[in-house]
PDB file of C-alpha atoms and ligand atoms in Angstrom:
ATOM      1  CA  UNK A   1       9.412  -4.816  15.498  1.00  0.00           C
ATOM      2  CA  UNK A   2       6.876  -7.307  14.262  1.00  0.00           C
ATOM      3  CA  UNK A   3       7.145  -8.194  10.585  1.00  0.00           C
ATOM      4  CA  UNK A   4       3.942  -7.392   8.750  1.00  0.00           C
ATOM      5  CA  UNK A   5       4.647  -8.106   5.113  1.00  0.00           C
ATOM      6  CA  UNK A   6       5.747 -11.686   5.514  1.00  0.00           C
ATOM      7  CA  UNK A   7       9.175 -10.980   4.081  1.00  0.00           C
ATOM      8  CA  UNK A   8      11.154 -10.331   7.244  1.00  0.00           C
ATOM      9  CA  UNK A   9       9.149 -13.101   8.894  1.00  0.00           C
ATOM     10  CA  UNK A  10      10.509 -15.716   6.514  1.00  0.00           C
ATOM     11  CA  UNK A  11      13.961 -14.219   6.239  1.00  0.00           C
ATOM     12  CA  UNK A  12      13.621 -13.215   2.605  1.00  0.00           C
ATOM     13  CA  UNK A  13      15.114  -9.767   3.218  1.00  0.00           C
ATOM     14  CA  UNK A  14      18.413 -11.391   4.104  1.00  0.00           C
ATOM     15  CA  UNK A  15      18.559 -12.968   0.670  1.00  0.00           C
ATOM     16  CA  UNK A  16      17.848  -9.839  -1.268  1.00  0.00           C
ATOM     17  CA  UNK A  17      19.863  -6.862  -2.355  1.00  0.00           C
ATOM     18  CA  UNK A  18      18.326  -3.413  -2.732  1.00  0.00           C
ATOM     19  CA  UNK A  19      19.276  -1.207  -5.635  1.00  0.00           C
ATOM     20  CA  UNK A  20      18.133   2.304  -6.336  1.00  0.00           C
ATOM     21  CA  UNK A  21      16.624   3.246  -9.649  1.00  0.00           C
ATOM     22  CA  UNK A  22      15.389   6.798 -10.188  1.00  0.00           C
ATOM     23  CA  UNK A  23      15.092   7.245  -6.433  1.00  0.00           C
ATOM     24  CA  UNK A  24      12.897   4.170  -6.079  1.00  0.00           C
ATOM     25  CA  UNK A  25      14.170   1.066  -4.340  1.00  0.00           C
ATOM     26  CA  UNK A  26      13.815  -2.235  -6.088  1.00  0.00           C
ATOM     27  CA  UNK A  27      14.661  -5.597  -4.678  1.00  0.00           C
ATOM     28  CA  UNK A  28      16.509  -8.169  -6.698  1.00  0.00           C
ATOM     29  CA  UNK A  29      15.939 -11.762  -5.754  1.00  0.00           C
ATOM     30  CA  UNK A  30      19.230 -13.612  -5.532  1.00  0.00           C
ATOM     31  CA  UNK A  31      19.483 -17.188  -6.635  1.00  0.00           C
ATOM     32  CA  UNK A  32      17.462 -19.630  -4.582  1.00  0.00           C
ATOM     33  CA  UNK A  33      15.867 -16.985  -2.391  1.00  0.00           C
ATOM     34  CA  UNK A  34      12.320 -17.607  -1.199  1.00  0.00           C
ATOM     35  CA  UNK A  35       9.473 -15.250  -1.987  1.00  0.00           C
ATOM     36  CA  UNK A  36       6.097 -15.878  -0.372  1.00  0.00           C
ATOM     37  CA  UNK A  37       7.265 -19.294   0.644  1.00  0.00           C
ATOM     38  CA  UNK A  38       8.018 -20.462  -2.905  1.00  0.00           C
ATOM     39  CA  UNK A  39      11.477 -21.156  -4.238  1.00  0.00           C
ATOM     40  CA  UNK A  40      12.768 -18.521  -6.629  1.00  0.00           C
ATOM     41  CA  UNK A  41      15.781 -18.855  -8.815  1.00  0.00           C
ATOM     42  CA  UNK A  42      16.678 -15.588 -10.508  1.00  0.00           C
ATOM     43  CA  UNK A  43      19.208 -17.365 -12.712  1.00  0.00           C
ATOM     44  CA  UNK A  44      16.979 -20.218 -13.671  1.00  0.00           C
ATOM     45  CA  UNK A  45      18.758 -22.615 -16.048  1.00  0.00           C
ATOM     46  CA  UNK A  46      15.738 -24.509 -17.291  1.00  0.00           C
ATOM     47  CA  UNK A  47      13.793 -21.569 -18.655  1.00  0.00           C
ATOM     48  CA  UNK A  48      11.113 -21.874 -15.975  1.00  0.00           C
ATOM     49  CA  UNK A  49       9.232 -18.692 -15.118  1.00  0.00           C
ATOM     50  CA  UNK A  50      10.911 -16.490 -12.512  1.00  0.00           C
ATOM     51  CA  UNK A  51       8.772 -14.432 -10.146  1.00  0.00           C
ATOM     52  CA  UNK A  52       8.964 -10.722 -10.911  1.00  0.00           C
ATOM     53  CA  UNK A  53      11.146  -8.547  -8.734  1.00  0.00           C
ATOM     54  CA  UNK A  54       9.207  -6.976  -5.886  1.00  0.00           C
ATOM     55  CA  UNK A  55       9.290  -3.313  -5.098  1.00  0.00           C
ATOM     56  CA  UNK A  56       9.728  -2.701  -1.366  1.00  0.00           C
ATOM     57  CA  UNK A  57       9.004   0.256   0.902  1.00  0.00           C
ATOM     58  CA  UNK A  58      11.222   2.057   3.361  1.00  0.00           C
ATOM     59  CA  UNK A  59      10.595   0.934   6.940  1.00  0.00           C
ATOM     60  CA  UNK A  60       9.836   4.478   8.064  1.00  0.00           C
ATOM     61  CA  UNK A  61       7.683   6.361   8.685  1.00  0.00           C
ATOM     62  CA  UNK A  62       5.499   3.770  10.388  1.00  0.00           C
ATOM     63  CA  UNK A  63       1.713   4.055  10.323  1.00  0.00           C
ATOM     64  CA  UNK A  64       1.892   5.426  13.871  1.00  0.00           C
ATOM     65  CA  UNK A  65       4.485   7.998  12.707  1.00  0.00           C
ATOM     66  CA  UNK A  66       2.068   9.114   9.975  1.00  0.00           C
ATOM     67  CA  UNK A  67      -0.806   9.341  12.491  1.00  0.00           C
ATOM     68  CA  UNK A  68       1.325  11.467  14.810  1.00  0.00           C
ATOM     69  CA  UNK A  69       2.665  13.770  12.066  1.00  0.00           C
ATOM     70  CA  UNK A  70      -0.846  14.409  10.725  1.00  0.00           C
ATOM     71  CA  UNK A  71      -2.108  15.034  14.287  1.00  0.00           C
ATOM     72  CA  UNK A  72       0.656  17.633  14.710  1.00  0.00           C
ATOM     73  CA  UNK A  73      -0.191  19.173  11.317  1.00  0.00           C
ATOM     74  CA  UNK A  74      -3.878  19.558  12.176  1.00  0.00           C
ATOM     75  CA  UNK A  75      -3.268  20.707  15.779  1.00  0.00           C
ATOM     76  CA  UNK A  76      -0.895  23.442  14.576  1.00  0.00           C
ATOM     77  CA  UNK A  77      -3.679  24.775  12.303  1.00  0.00           C
ATOM     78  CA  UNK A  78      -6.596  24.261  14.686  1.00  0.00           C
ATOM     79  CA  UNK A  79      -8.125  21.994  12.013  1.00  0.00           C
ATOM     80  CA  UNK A  80      -9.171  19.207  14.320  1.00  0.00           C
ATOM     81  CA  UNK A  81     -12.561  20.907  14.514  1.00  0.00           C
ATOM     82  CA  UNK A  82     -13.097  20.032  10.803  1.00  0.00           C
ATOM     83  CA  UNK A  83     -11.639  16.534  10.897  1.00  0.00           C
ATOM     84  CA  UNK A  84     -14.595  14.466  12.028  1.00  0.00           C
ATOM     85  CA  UNK A  85     -14.883  10.919  10.629  1.00  0.00           C
ATOM     86  CA  UNK A  86     -17.370  11.773   7.881  1.00  0.00           C
ATOM     87  CA  UNK A  87     -15.330  14.739   6.649  1.00  0.00           C
ATOM     88  CA  UNK A  88     -12.188  12.625   6.622  1.00  0.00           C
ATOM     89  CA  UNK A  89     -13.983   9.887   4.708  1.00  0.00           C
ATOM     90  CA  UNK A  90     -15.185  12.397   2.094  1.00  0.00           C
ATOM     91  CA  UNK A  91     -11.722  13.939   1.853  1.00  0.00           C
ATOM     92  CA  UNK A  92     -10.177  10.484   1.383  1.00  0.00           C
ATOM     93  CA  UNK A  93     -12.667   9.534  -1.330  1.00  0.00           C
ATOM     94  CA  UNK A  94     -11.928  12.849  -3.070  1.00  0.00           C
ATOM     95  CA  UNK A  95      -8.237  11.984  -3.072  1.00  0.00           C
ATOM     96  CA  UNK A  96      -9.005   8.489  -4.428  1.00  0.00           C
ATOM     97  CA  UNK A  97     -10.765  10.316  -7.265  1.00  0.00           C
ATOM     98  CA  UNK A  98      -7.580  12.299  -7.891  1.00  0.00           C
ATOM     99  CA  UNK A  99      -5.616   9.043  -8.104  1.00  0.00           C
ATOM    100  CA  UNK A 100      -8.202   7.694 -10.550  1.00  0.00           C
ATOM    101  CA  UNK A 101      -7.884  10.838 -12.651  1.00  0.00           C
ATOM    102  CA  UNK A 102      -4.195  10.113 -13.217  1.00  0.00           C
ATOM    103  CA  UNK A 103      -5.085   6.693 -14.643  1.00  0.00           C
ATOM    104  CA  UNK A 104      -8.124   7.646 -16.664  1.00  0.00           C
ATOM    105  CA  UNK A 105      -8.070   7.256 -20.478  1.00  0.00           C
ATOM    106  CA  UNK A 106      -4.688   5.555 -20.406  1.00  0.00           C
ATOM    107  CA  UNK A 107      -5.976   2.031 -20.924  1.00  0.00           C
ATOM    108  CA  UNK A 108      -4.131  -0.765 -19.109  1.00  0.00           C
ATOM    109  CA  UNK A 109      -1.006   0.362 -17.287  1.00  0.00           C
ATOM    110  CA  UNK A 110       1.897  -2.041 -16.737  1.00  0.00           C
ATOM    111  CA  UNK A 111       3.597  -2.635 -13.376  1.00  0.00           C
ATOM    112  CA  UNK A 112       6.199   0.043 -12.692  1.00  0.00           C
ATOM    113  CA  UNK A 113       4.362   2.535 -14.939  1.00  0.00           C
ATOM    114  CA  UNK A 114       7.052   2.375 -17.652  1.00  0.00           C
ATOM    115  CA  UNK A 115       5.437   5.021 -19.865  1.00  0.00           C
ATOM    116  CA  UNK A 116       4.905   7.586 -17.107  1.00  0.00           C
ATOM    117  CA  UNK A 117       7.067  10.705 -16.776  1.00  0.00           C
ATOM    118  CA  UNK A 118       8.839  11.503 -13.507  1.00  0.00           C
ATOM    119  CA  UNK A 119       6.394  14.350 -12.984  1.00  0.00           C
ATOM    120  CA  UNK A 120       3.402  12.005 -13.407  1.00  0.00           C
ATOM    121  CA  UNK A 121       4.977   9.536 -10.981  1.00  0.00           C
ATOM    122  CA  UNK A 122       5.496  12.293  -8.426  1.00  0.00           C
ATOM    123  CA  UNK A 123       1.903  13.443  -8.860  1.00  0.00           C
ATOM    124  CA  UNK A 124       0.768   9.870  -8.201  1.00  0.00           C
ATOM    125  CA  UNK A 125       2.999   9.690  -5.112  1.00  0.00           C
ATOM    126  CA  UNK A 126       1.342  12.876  -3.821  1.00  0.00           C
ATOM    127  CA  UNK A 127      -2.197  11.670  -4.403  1.00  0.00           C
ATOM    128  CA  UNK A 128      -1.576   8.209  -2.920  1.00  0.00           C
ATOM    129  CA  UNK A 129      -0.028   9.911   0.108  1.00  0.00           C
ATOM    130  CA  UNK A 130      -3.119  12.097   0.504  1.00  0.00           C
ATOM    131  CA  UNK A 131      -5.270   8.953   0.501  1.00  0.00           C
ATOM    132  CA  UNK A 132      -3.042   7.299   3.104  1.00  0.00           C
ATOM    133  CA  UNK A 133      -2.880  10.373   5.331  1.00  0.00           C
ATOM    134  CA  UNK A 134      -6.670  10.703   5.413  1.00  0.00           C
ATOM    135  CA  UNK A 135      -7.102   6.930   5.850  1.00  0.00           C
ATOM    136  CA  UNK A 136      -4.775   6.886   8.851  1.00  0.00           C
ATOM    137  CA  UNK A 137      -6.491   9.889  10.427  1.00  0.00           C
ATOM    138  CA  UNK A 138      -9.923   8.367   9.759  1.00  0.00           C
ATOM    139  CA  UNK A 139      -8.808   5.171  11.496  1.00  0.00           C
ATOM    140  CA  UNK A 140      -7.509   7.197  14.445  1.00  0.00           C
ATOM    141  CA  UNK A 141     -10.775   9.111  14.776  1.00  0.00           C
ATOM    142  CA  UNK A 142     -12.695   5.814  14.598  1.00  0.00           C
ATOM    143  CA  UNK A 143     -10.379   4.255  17.217  1.00  0.00           C
ATOM    144  CA  UNK A 144      -9.184   1.567  14.808  1.00  0.00           C
ATOM    145  CA  UNK A 145      -5.597   0.505  15.505  1.00  0.00           C
ATOM    146  CA  UNK A 146      -4.841   0.157  11.805  1.00  0.00           C
ATOM    147  CA  UNK A 147      -1.598  -1.888  11.862  1.00  0.00           C
ATOM    148  CA  UNK A 148      -3.122  -4.470  14.185  1.00  0.00           C
ATOM    149  CA  UNK A 149      -6.409  -4.442  12.282  1.00  0.00           C
ATOM    150  CA  UNK A 150      -4.500  -5.186   9.079  1.00  0.00           C
ATOM    151  CA  UNK A 151      -2.865  -8.200  10.715  1.00  0.00           C
ATOM    152  CA  UNK A 152      -6.251  -9.534  11.808  1.00  0.00           C
ATOM    153  CA  UNK A 153      -7.783  -8.934   8.395  1.00  0.00           C
ATOM    154  CA  UNK A 154      -4.913 -10.617   6.560  1.00  0.00           C
ATOM    155  CA  UNK A 155      -5.281 -13.658   8.813  1.00  0.00           C
ATOM    156  CA  UNK A 156      -8.965 -13.764   7.878  1.00  0.00           C
ATOM    157  CA  UNK A 157      -8.116 -13.369   4.189  1.00  0.00           C
ATOM    158  CA  UNK A 158      -5.753 -16.347   4.398  1.00  0.00           C
ATOM    159  CA  UNK A 159      -8.492 -18.464   5.953  1.00  0.00           C
ATOM    160  CA  UNK A 160     -11.040 -17.357   3.375  1.00  0.00           C
ATOM    161  CA  UNK A 161      -8.682 -17.904   0.453  1.00  0.00           C
ATOM    162  CA  UNK A 162      -6.462 -20.934   1.199  1.00  0.00           C
ATOM    163  CA  UNK A 163      -3.607 -20.850  -1.323  1.00  0.00           C
ATOM    164  CA  UNK A 164      -4.047 -24.561  -2.027  1.00  0.00           C
ATOM    165  CA  UNK A 165      -7.655 -23.938  -3.031  1.00  0.00           C
ATOM    166  CA  UNK A 166      -7.554 -20.691  -4.966  1.00  0.00           C
ATOM    167  CA  UNK A 167      -4.087 -20.725  -6.512  1.00  0.00           C
ATOM    168  CA  UNK A 168      -4.177 -18.991  -9.894  1.00  0.00           C
ATOM    169  CA  UNK A 169      -7.860 -18.076  -9.655  1.00  0.00           C
ATOM    170  CA  UNK A 170      -9.314 -14.619  -9.001  1.00  0.00           C
ATOM    171  CA  UNK A 171     -12.784 -15.931  -8.130  1.00  0.00           C
ATOM    172  CA  UNK A 172     -14.589 -14.439  -5.113  1.00  0.00           C
ATOM    173  CA  UNK A 173     -14.759 -16.819  -2.134  1.00  0.00           C
ATOM    174  CA  UNK A 174     -18.518 -17.021  -2.486  1.00  0.00           C
ATOM    175  CA  UNK A 175     -18.071 -18.642  -5.916  1.00  0.00           C
ATOM    176  CA  UNK A 176     -16.357 -21.719  -4.450  1.00  0.00           C
ATOM    177  CA  UNK A 177     -18.712 -24.592  -3.815  1.00  0.00           C
ATOM    178  CA  UNK A 178     -16.238 -26.559  -1.597  1.00  0.00           C
TER     179      UNK A 178
HETATM  180  N1  DCP B 201      -8.445  20.537   5.654  1.00  0.00           N
HETATM  181  C1  DCP B 201      -7.326  19.911   5.276  1.00  0.00           C
HETATM  182  C2  DCP B 201      -6.711  20.219   4.069  1.00  0.00           C
HETATM  183  C3  DCP B 201      -5.552  19.536   3.703  1.00  0.00           C
HETATM  184  N2  DCP B 201      -5.043  18.606   4.508  1.00  0.00           N
HETATM  185  C4  DCP B 201      -3.845  17.871   4.135  1.00  0.00           C
HETATM  186  C5  DCP B 201      -4.071  16.374   4.021  1.00  0.00           C
HETATM  187  C6  DCP B 201      -3.776  16.024   2.578  1.00  0.00           C
HETATM  188  O1  DCP B 201      -2.540  15.308   2.521  1.00  0.00           O
HETATM  189  C7  DCP B 201      -3.589  17.339   1.861  1.00  0.00           C
HETATM  190  C8  DCP B 201      -4.770  17.671   1.013  1.00  0.00           C
HETATM  191  O2  DCP B 201      -4.621  18.995   0.534  1.00  0.00           O
HETATM  192  P1  DCP B 201      -5.619  19.597  -0.563  1.00  0.00           P
HETATM  193  O3  DCP B 201      -7.019  19.505  -0.077  1.00  0.00           O
HETATM  194  O4  DCP B 201      -5.099  20.947  -0.918  1.00  0.00           O
HETATM  195  O5  DCP B 201      -5.547  18.562  -1.778  1.00  0.00           O
HETATM  196  P2  DCP B 201      -4.348  18.322  -2.805  1.00  0.00           P
HETATM  197  O6  DCP B 201      -3.034  18.433  -2.107  1.00  0.00           O
HETATM  198  O7  DCP B 201      -4.685  17.017  -3.481  1.00  0.00           O
HETATM  199  O8  DCP B 201      -4.460  19.538  -3.819  1.00  0.00           O
HETATM  200  P3  DCP B 201      -5.293  19.553  -5.191  1.00  0.00           P
HETATM  201  O9  DCP B 201      -6.717  19.238  -4.816  1.00  0.00           O
HETATM  202  O10 DCP B 201      -5.097  20.958  -5.716  1.00  0.00           O
HETATM  203  O11 DCP B 201      -4.694  18.492  -6.065  1.00  0.00           O
HETATM  204  O12 DCP B 201      -3.396  18.320   2.873  1.00  0.00           O
HETATM  205  C9  DCP B 201      -5.654  18.335   5.720  1.00  0.00           C
HETATM  206  O13 DCP B 201      -5.182  17.498   6.487  1.00  0.00           O
HETATM  207  N3  DCP B 201      -6.792  18.981   6.070  1.00  0.00           N
END
């Protein structure tokens, strides 16, 4: 299967070990492994900054698996009649609102959500899944092959934001004068 996150493509997975923490998989970079093309040394001797550990996903279900499972779910309920693109878009935006609700009034939240309870984390997992499920079905109904579209869009993003030009800056591409 084609690698889409850049990790398998550059062999990083081979240099990493997965550990499970509270049911979530984390990846520990071993010494001298490469992340995003840059050298990483988890046991740096000189005190230089080490890239943070990356959380990784399971390889399944694929986006196509999710599309198929949701198609089965809606067919079994005769709900396809309600799942036109606009309805799916509105449903997805509603679910994005539910994700936002979980974050509201908390102020800044650190990576890994250290202060969140397991129940809050599970609620977030549910709401993010709702967003993804509706997104995938919306793409299907709009005849957008989402995995391939993502590859094309990421290629465009790399052209628009060359790492050598924008490294360390969050400016919009339109703000660069060249
Ligand atoms: N007409 C519908 C209703 C639900 N679902 C599926 C897709 C979503 O994953 C989930 C959404 O269900 P709810 O609308 O009940 O929303 P929540 O699960 O977020 O419940 P609540 O709004 O109570 O938090 O169920 C669907 O495909 N089509």
